[in-house]
mmCIF file of C-alpha atoms in Angstrom:
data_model
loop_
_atom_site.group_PDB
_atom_site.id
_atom_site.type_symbol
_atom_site.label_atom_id
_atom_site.label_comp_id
_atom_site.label_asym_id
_atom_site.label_seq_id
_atom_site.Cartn_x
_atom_site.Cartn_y
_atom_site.Cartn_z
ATOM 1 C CA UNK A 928 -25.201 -111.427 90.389
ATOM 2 C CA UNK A 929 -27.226 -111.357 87.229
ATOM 3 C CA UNK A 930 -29.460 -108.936 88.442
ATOM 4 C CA UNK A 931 -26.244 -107.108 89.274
ATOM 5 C CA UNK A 932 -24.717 -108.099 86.218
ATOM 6 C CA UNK A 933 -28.135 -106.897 83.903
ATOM 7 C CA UNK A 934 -27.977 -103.521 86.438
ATOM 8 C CA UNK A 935 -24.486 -103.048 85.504
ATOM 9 C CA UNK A 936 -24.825 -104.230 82.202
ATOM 10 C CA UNK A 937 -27.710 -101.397 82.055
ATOM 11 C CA UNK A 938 -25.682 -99.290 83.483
ATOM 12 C CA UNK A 939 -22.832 -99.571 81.138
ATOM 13 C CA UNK A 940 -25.994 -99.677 78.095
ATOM 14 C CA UNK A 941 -26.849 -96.120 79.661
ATOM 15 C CA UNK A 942 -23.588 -95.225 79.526
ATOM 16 C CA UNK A 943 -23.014 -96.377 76.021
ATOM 17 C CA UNK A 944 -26.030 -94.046 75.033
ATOM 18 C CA UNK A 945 -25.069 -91.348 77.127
ATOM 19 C CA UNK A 946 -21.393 -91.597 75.286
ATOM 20 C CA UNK A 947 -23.294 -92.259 72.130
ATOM 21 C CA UNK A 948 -25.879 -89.054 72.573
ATOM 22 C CA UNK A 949 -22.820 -87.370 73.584
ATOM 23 C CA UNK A 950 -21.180 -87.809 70.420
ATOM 24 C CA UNK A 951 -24.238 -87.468 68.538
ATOM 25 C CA UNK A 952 -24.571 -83.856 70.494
ATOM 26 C CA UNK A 953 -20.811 -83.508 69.761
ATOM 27 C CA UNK A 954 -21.669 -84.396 66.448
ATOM 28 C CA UNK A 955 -24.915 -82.589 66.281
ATOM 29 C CA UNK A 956 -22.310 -79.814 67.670
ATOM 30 C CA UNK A 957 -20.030 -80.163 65.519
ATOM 31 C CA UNK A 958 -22.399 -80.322 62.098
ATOM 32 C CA UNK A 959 -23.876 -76.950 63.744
ATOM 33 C CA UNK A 960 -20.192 -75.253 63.709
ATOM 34 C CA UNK A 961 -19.268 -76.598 60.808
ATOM 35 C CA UNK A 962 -22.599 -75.210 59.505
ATOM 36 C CA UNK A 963 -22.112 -71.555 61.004
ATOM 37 C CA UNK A 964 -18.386 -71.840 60.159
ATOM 38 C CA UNK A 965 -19.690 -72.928 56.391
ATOM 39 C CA UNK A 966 -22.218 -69.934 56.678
ATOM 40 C CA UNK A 967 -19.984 -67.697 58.168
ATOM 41 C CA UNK A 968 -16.764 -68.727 55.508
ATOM 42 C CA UNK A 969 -20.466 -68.052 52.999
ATOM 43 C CA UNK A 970 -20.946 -64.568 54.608
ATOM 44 C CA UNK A 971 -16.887 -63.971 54.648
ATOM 45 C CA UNK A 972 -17.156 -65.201 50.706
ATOM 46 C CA UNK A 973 -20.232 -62.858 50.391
ATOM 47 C CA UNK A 974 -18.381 -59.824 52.206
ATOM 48 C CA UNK A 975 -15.257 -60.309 50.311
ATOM 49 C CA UNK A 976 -17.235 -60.528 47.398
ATOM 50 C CA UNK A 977 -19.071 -57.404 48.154
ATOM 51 C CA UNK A 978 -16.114 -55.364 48.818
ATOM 52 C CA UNK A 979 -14.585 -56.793 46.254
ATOM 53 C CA UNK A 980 -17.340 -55.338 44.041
ATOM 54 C CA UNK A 981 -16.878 -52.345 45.907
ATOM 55 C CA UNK A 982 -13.170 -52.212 45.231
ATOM 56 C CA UNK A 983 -14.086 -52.818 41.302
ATOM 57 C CA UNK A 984 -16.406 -50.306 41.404
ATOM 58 C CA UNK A 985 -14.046 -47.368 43.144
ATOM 59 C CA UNK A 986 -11.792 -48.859 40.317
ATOM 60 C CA UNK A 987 -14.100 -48.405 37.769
ATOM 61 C CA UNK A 988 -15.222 -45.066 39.287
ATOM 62 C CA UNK A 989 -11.854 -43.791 39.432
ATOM 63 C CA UNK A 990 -10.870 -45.188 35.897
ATOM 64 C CA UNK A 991 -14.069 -43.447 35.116
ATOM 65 C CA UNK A 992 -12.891 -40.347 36.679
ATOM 66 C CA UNK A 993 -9.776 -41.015 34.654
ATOM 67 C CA UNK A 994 -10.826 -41.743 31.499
ATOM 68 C CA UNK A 995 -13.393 -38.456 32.197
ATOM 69 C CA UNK A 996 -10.350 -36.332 33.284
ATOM 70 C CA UNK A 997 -8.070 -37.441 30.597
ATOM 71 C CA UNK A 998 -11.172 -36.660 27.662
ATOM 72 C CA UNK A 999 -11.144 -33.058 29.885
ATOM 73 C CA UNK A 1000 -7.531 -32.920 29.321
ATOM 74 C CA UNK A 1001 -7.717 -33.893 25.966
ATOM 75 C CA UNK A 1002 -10.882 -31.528 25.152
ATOM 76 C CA UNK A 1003 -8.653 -28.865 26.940
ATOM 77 C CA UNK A 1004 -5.826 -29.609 24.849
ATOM 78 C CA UNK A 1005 -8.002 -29.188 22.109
ATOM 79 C CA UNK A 1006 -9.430 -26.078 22.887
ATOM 80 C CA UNK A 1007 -6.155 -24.492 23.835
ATOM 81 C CA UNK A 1008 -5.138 -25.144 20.507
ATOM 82 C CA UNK A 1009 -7.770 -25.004 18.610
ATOM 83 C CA UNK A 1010 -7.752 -21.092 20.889
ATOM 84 C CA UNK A 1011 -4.092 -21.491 19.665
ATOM 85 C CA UNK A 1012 -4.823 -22.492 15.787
ATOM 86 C CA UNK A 1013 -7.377 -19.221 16.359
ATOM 87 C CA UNK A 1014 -4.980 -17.065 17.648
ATOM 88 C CA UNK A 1015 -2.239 -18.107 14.802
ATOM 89 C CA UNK A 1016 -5.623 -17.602 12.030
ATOM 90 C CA UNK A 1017 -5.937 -14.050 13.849
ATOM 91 C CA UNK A 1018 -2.978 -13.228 13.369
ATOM 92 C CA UNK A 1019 -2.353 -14.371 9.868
ATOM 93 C CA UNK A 1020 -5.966 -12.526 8.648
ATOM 94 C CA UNK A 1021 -4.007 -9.572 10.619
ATOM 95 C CA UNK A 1022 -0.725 -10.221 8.884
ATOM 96 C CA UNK A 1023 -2.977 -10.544 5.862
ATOM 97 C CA UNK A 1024 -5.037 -7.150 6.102
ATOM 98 C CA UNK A 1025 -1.649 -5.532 7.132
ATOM 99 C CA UNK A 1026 0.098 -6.588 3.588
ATOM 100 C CA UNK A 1027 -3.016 -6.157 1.711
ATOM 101 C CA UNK A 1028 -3.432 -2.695 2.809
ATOM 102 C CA UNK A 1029 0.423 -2.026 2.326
ATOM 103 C CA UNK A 1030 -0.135 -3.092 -1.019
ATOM 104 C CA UNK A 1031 -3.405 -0.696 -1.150
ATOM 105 C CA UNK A 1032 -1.051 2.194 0.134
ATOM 106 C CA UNK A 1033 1.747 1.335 -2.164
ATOM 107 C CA UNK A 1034 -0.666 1.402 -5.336
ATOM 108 C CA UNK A 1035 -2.118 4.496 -4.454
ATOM 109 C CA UNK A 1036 1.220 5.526 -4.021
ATOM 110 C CA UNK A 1037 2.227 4.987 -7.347
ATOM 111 C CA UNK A 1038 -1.327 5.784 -9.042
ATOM 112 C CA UNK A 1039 -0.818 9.231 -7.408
ATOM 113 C CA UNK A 1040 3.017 9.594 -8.436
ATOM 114 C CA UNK A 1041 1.081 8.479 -11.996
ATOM 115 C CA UNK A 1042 -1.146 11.357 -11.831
ATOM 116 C CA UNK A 1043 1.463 13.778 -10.359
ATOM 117 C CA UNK A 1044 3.659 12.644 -13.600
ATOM 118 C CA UNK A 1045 0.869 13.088 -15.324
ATOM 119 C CA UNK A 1046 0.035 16.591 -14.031
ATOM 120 C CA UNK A 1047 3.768 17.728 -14.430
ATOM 121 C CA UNK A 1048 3.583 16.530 -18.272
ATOM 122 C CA UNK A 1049 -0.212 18.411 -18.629
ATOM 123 C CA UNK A 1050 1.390 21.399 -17.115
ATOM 124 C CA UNK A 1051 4.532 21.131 -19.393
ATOM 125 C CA UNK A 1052 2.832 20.405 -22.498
ATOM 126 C CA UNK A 1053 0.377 23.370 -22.053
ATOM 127 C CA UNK A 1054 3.354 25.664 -21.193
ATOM 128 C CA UNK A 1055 5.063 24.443 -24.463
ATOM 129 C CA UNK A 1056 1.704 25.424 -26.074
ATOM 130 C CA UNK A 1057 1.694 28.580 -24.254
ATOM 131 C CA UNK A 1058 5.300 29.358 -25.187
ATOM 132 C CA UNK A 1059 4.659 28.051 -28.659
ATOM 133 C CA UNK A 1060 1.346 30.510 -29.209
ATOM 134 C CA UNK A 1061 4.002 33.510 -27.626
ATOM 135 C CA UNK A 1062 6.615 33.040 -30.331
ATOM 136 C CA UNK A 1063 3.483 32.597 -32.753
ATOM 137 C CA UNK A 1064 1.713 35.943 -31.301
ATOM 138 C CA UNK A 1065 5.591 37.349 -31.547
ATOM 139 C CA UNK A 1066 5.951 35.980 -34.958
ATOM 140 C CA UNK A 1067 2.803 37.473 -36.110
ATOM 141 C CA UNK A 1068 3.587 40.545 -34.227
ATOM 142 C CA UNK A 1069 7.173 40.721 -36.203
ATOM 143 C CA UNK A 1070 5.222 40.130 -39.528
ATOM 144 C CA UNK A 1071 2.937 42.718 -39.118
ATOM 145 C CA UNK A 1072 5.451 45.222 -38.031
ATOM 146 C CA UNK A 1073 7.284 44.326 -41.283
ATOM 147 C CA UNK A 1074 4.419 45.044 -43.485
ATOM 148 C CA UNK A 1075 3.660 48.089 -41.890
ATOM 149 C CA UNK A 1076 7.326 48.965 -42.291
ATOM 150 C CA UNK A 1077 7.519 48.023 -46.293
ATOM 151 C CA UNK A 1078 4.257 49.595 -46.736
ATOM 152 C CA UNK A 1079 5.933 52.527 -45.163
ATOM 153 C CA UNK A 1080 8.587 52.461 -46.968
ATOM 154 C CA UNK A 1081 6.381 52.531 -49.926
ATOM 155 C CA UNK A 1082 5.122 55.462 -49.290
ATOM 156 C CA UNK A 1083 7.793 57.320 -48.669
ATOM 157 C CA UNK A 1084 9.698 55.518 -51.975
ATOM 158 C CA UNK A 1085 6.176 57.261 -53.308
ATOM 159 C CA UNK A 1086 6.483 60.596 -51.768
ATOM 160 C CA UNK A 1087 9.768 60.761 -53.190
ATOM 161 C CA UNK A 1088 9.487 60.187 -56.453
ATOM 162 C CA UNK A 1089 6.190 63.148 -55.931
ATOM 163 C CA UNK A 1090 9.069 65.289 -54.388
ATOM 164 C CA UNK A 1091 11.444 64.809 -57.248
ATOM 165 C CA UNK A 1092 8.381 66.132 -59.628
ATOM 166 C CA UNK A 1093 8.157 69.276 -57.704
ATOM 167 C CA UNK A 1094 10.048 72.563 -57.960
ATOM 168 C CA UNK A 1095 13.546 72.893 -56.365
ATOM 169 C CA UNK A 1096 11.111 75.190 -53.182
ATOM 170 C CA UNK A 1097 9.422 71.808 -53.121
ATOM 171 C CA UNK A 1098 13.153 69.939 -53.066
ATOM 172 C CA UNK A 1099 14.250 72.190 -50.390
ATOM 173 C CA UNK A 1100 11.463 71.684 -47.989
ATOM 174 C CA UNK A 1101 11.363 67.696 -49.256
ATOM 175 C CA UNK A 1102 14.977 67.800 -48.139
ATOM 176 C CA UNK A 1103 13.876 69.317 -45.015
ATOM 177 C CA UNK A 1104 11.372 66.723 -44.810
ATOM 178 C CA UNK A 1105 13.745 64.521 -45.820
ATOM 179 C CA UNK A 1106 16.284 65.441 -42.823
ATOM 180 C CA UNK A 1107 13.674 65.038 -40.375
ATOM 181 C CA UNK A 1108 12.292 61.341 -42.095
ATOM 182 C CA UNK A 1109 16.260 60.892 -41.409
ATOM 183 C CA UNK A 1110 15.837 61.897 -37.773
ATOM 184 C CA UNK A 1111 12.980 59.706 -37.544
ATOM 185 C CA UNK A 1112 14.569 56.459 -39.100
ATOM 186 C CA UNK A 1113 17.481 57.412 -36.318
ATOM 187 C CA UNK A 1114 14.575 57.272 -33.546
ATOM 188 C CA UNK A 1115 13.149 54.143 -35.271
ATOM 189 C CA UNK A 1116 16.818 52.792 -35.850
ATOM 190 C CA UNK A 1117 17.239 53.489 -31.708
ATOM 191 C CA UNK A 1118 13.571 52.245 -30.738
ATOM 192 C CA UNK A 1119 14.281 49.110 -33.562
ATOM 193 C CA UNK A 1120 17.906 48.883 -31.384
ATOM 194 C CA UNK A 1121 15.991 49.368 -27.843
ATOM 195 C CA UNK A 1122 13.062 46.433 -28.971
ATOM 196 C CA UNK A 1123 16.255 44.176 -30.096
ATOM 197 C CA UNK A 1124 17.937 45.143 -26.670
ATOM 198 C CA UNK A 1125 14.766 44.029 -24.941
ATOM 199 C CA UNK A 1126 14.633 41.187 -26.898
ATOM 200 C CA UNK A 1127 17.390 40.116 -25.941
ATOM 201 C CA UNK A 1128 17.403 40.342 -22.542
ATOM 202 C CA UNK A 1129 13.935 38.641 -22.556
ATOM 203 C CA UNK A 1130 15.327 35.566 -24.552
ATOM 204 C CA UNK A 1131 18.283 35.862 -21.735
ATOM 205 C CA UNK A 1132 15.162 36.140 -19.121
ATOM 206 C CA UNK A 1133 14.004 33.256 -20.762
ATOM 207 C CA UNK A 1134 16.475 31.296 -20.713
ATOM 208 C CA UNK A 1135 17.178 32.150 -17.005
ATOM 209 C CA UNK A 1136 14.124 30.917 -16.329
ATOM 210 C CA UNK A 1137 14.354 27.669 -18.715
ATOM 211 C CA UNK A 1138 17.175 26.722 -16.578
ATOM 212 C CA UNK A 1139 15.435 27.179 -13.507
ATOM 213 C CA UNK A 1140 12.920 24.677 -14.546
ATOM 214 C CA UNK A 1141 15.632 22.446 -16.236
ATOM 215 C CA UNK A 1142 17.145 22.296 -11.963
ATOM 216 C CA UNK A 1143 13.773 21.487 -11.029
ATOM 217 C CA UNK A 1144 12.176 19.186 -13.657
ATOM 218 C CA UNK A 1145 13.716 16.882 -15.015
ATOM 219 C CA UNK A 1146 11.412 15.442 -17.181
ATOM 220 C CA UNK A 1147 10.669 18.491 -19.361
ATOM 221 C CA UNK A 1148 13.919 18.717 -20.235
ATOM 222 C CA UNK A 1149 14.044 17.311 -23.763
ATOM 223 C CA UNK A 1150 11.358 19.664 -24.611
ATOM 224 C CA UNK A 1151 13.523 22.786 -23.128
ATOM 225 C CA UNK A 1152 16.601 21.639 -25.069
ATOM 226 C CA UNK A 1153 14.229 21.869 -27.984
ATOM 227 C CA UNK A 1154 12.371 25.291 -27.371
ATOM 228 C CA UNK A 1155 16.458 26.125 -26.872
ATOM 229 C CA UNK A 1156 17.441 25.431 -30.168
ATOM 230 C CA UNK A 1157 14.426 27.133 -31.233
ATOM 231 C CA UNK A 1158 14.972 30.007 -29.659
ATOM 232 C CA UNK A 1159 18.536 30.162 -30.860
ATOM 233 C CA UNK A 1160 17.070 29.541 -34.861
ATOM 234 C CA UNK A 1161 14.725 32.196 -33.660
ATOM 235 C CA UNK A 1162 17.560 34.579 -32.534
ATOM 236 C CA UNK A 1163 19.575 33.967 -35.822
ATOM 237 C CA UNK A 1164 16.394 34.658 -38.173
ATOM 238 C CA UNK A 1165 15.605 37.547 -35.942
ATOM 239 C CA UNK A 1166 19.390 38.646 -36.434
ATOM 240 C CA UNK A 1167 19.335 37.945 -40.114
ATOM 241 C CA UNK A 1168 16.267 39.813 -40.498
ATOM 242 C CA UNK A 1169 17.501 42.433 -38.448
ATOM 243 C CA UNK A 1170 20.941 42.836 -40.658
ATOM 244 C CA UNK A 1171 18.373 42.594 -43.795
ATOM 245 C CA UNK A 1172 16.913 45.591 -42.414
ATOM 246 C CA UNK A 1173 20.119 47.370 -41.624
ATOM 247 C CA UNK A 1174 20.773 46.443 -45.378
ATOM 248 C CA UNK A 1175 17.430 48.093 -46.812
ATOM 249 C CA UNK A 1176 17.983 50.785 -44.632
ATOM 250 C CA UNK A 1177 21.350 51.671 -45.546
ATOM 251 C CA UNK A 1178 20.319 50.881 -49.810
ATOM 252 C CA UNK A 1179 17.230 53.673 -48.507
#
């Protein structure tokens, strides 16, 4: 029975150790698991952290992409209007040029209605001259025909007083002479009358043409009234000569 007892006894020892190396094993097992499982929840922690990283970085790639497409957009949006700012410069250095050679073409403009004026007043001063020296030449003319006339006059006055110192044959053929002097003072008095008539109708002439230029410019007229009235004062000494002659003729 001992024997029996120490078998079984050894028996249930053996058992004990198998139970106990069993749970040992089990918790041999169960350290390795936990170990793998640790690892593994380590490789899951490493993985999660790795495409975690992986996430960030897509994030930060595509906020890079982002951030790069918005400074695109923005550098876009600053060329287009800076392209915009360009065009609006362009067109204000157009706008510019256009107004600064309007104001090129209206000064020229007026510098050449200057000259023009000027021109015009040139031309009307030297035709005042021109008409001035014609009434002067005329003038001169007039004077010199009345010398020649009283020295004329003269002479015959002197031929007369010879004729009335002569014998009555000498009377008879001075009053011959005489008749025909008379027929010549009737041609001069008709050629005197025909100069006056052409006179005349050249002062009318004149004045026609006065007119004309008085329609056409305007800014001689002043100086037309005036080489009017001088005409006219011309007209009346020419007349008052004229009846002074008529006078000394009829007194000859």
């Amino acid at each position: 029975r001992t024997r029996e007892q120490e078998r079984t006894s050894e028996r249930e020892n053996e058992r004990e150790r198998e139970r106990k190396r069993e749970r040992e094993n089990e918790r041999e097992r169960e350290r390795t698991n936990e170990r793998e499982r640790a690892r593994e929840r380590a490789r899951e922690r490493a993985r999660e952290r790795t495409r975690e990283r992986e996430r960030e970085n897509k994030r930060e790639r595509e906020n890079k992409r982002e951030r790069e497409n918005e400074r695109e957009r923005t550098r876009e949006r600053e060329r287009a209007s800076e392209r915009t700012r360009e065009r609006e410069r362009a067109r204000e250095r157009e706008n510019e040029n256009e107004r600064e050679n309007e104001r090129m073409r209206t000064s020229e403009r007026e510098n050449e209605r200057t000259r023009e004026n000027e021109r015009e007043r040139e031309r009307a001063r030297e035709r005042t001259k021109e008409r001035e020296r014609e009434r002067t030449s005329e003038r001169e003319n007039e004077r010199a025909r009345e010398r020649e006339r009283a020295r004329e006059r003269e002479r015959a006055r002197e031929r007369e007083r010879a004729r009335e110192r002569t014998s009555e044959r000498e009377n008879e053929r001075e009053r011959e002479r005489a008749r025909e002097r008379t027929s010549e003072r009737e041609s001069e008095r008709e050629s005197e009358r025909e100069r006056a008539r052409e006179r005349e109708h050249e002062r009318e002439r004149e004045s026609a043409r006065t007119r004309e230029r008085e329609n056409t410019r305007e800014n001689t007229r002043e100086n037309t009234r005036e080489n009017e009235r001088e005409s006219e004062s011309e007209r009346e000494r020419e007349s008052e000569r004229e009846r002074e002659r008529e006078r000394e003729r009829e007194r000859e």
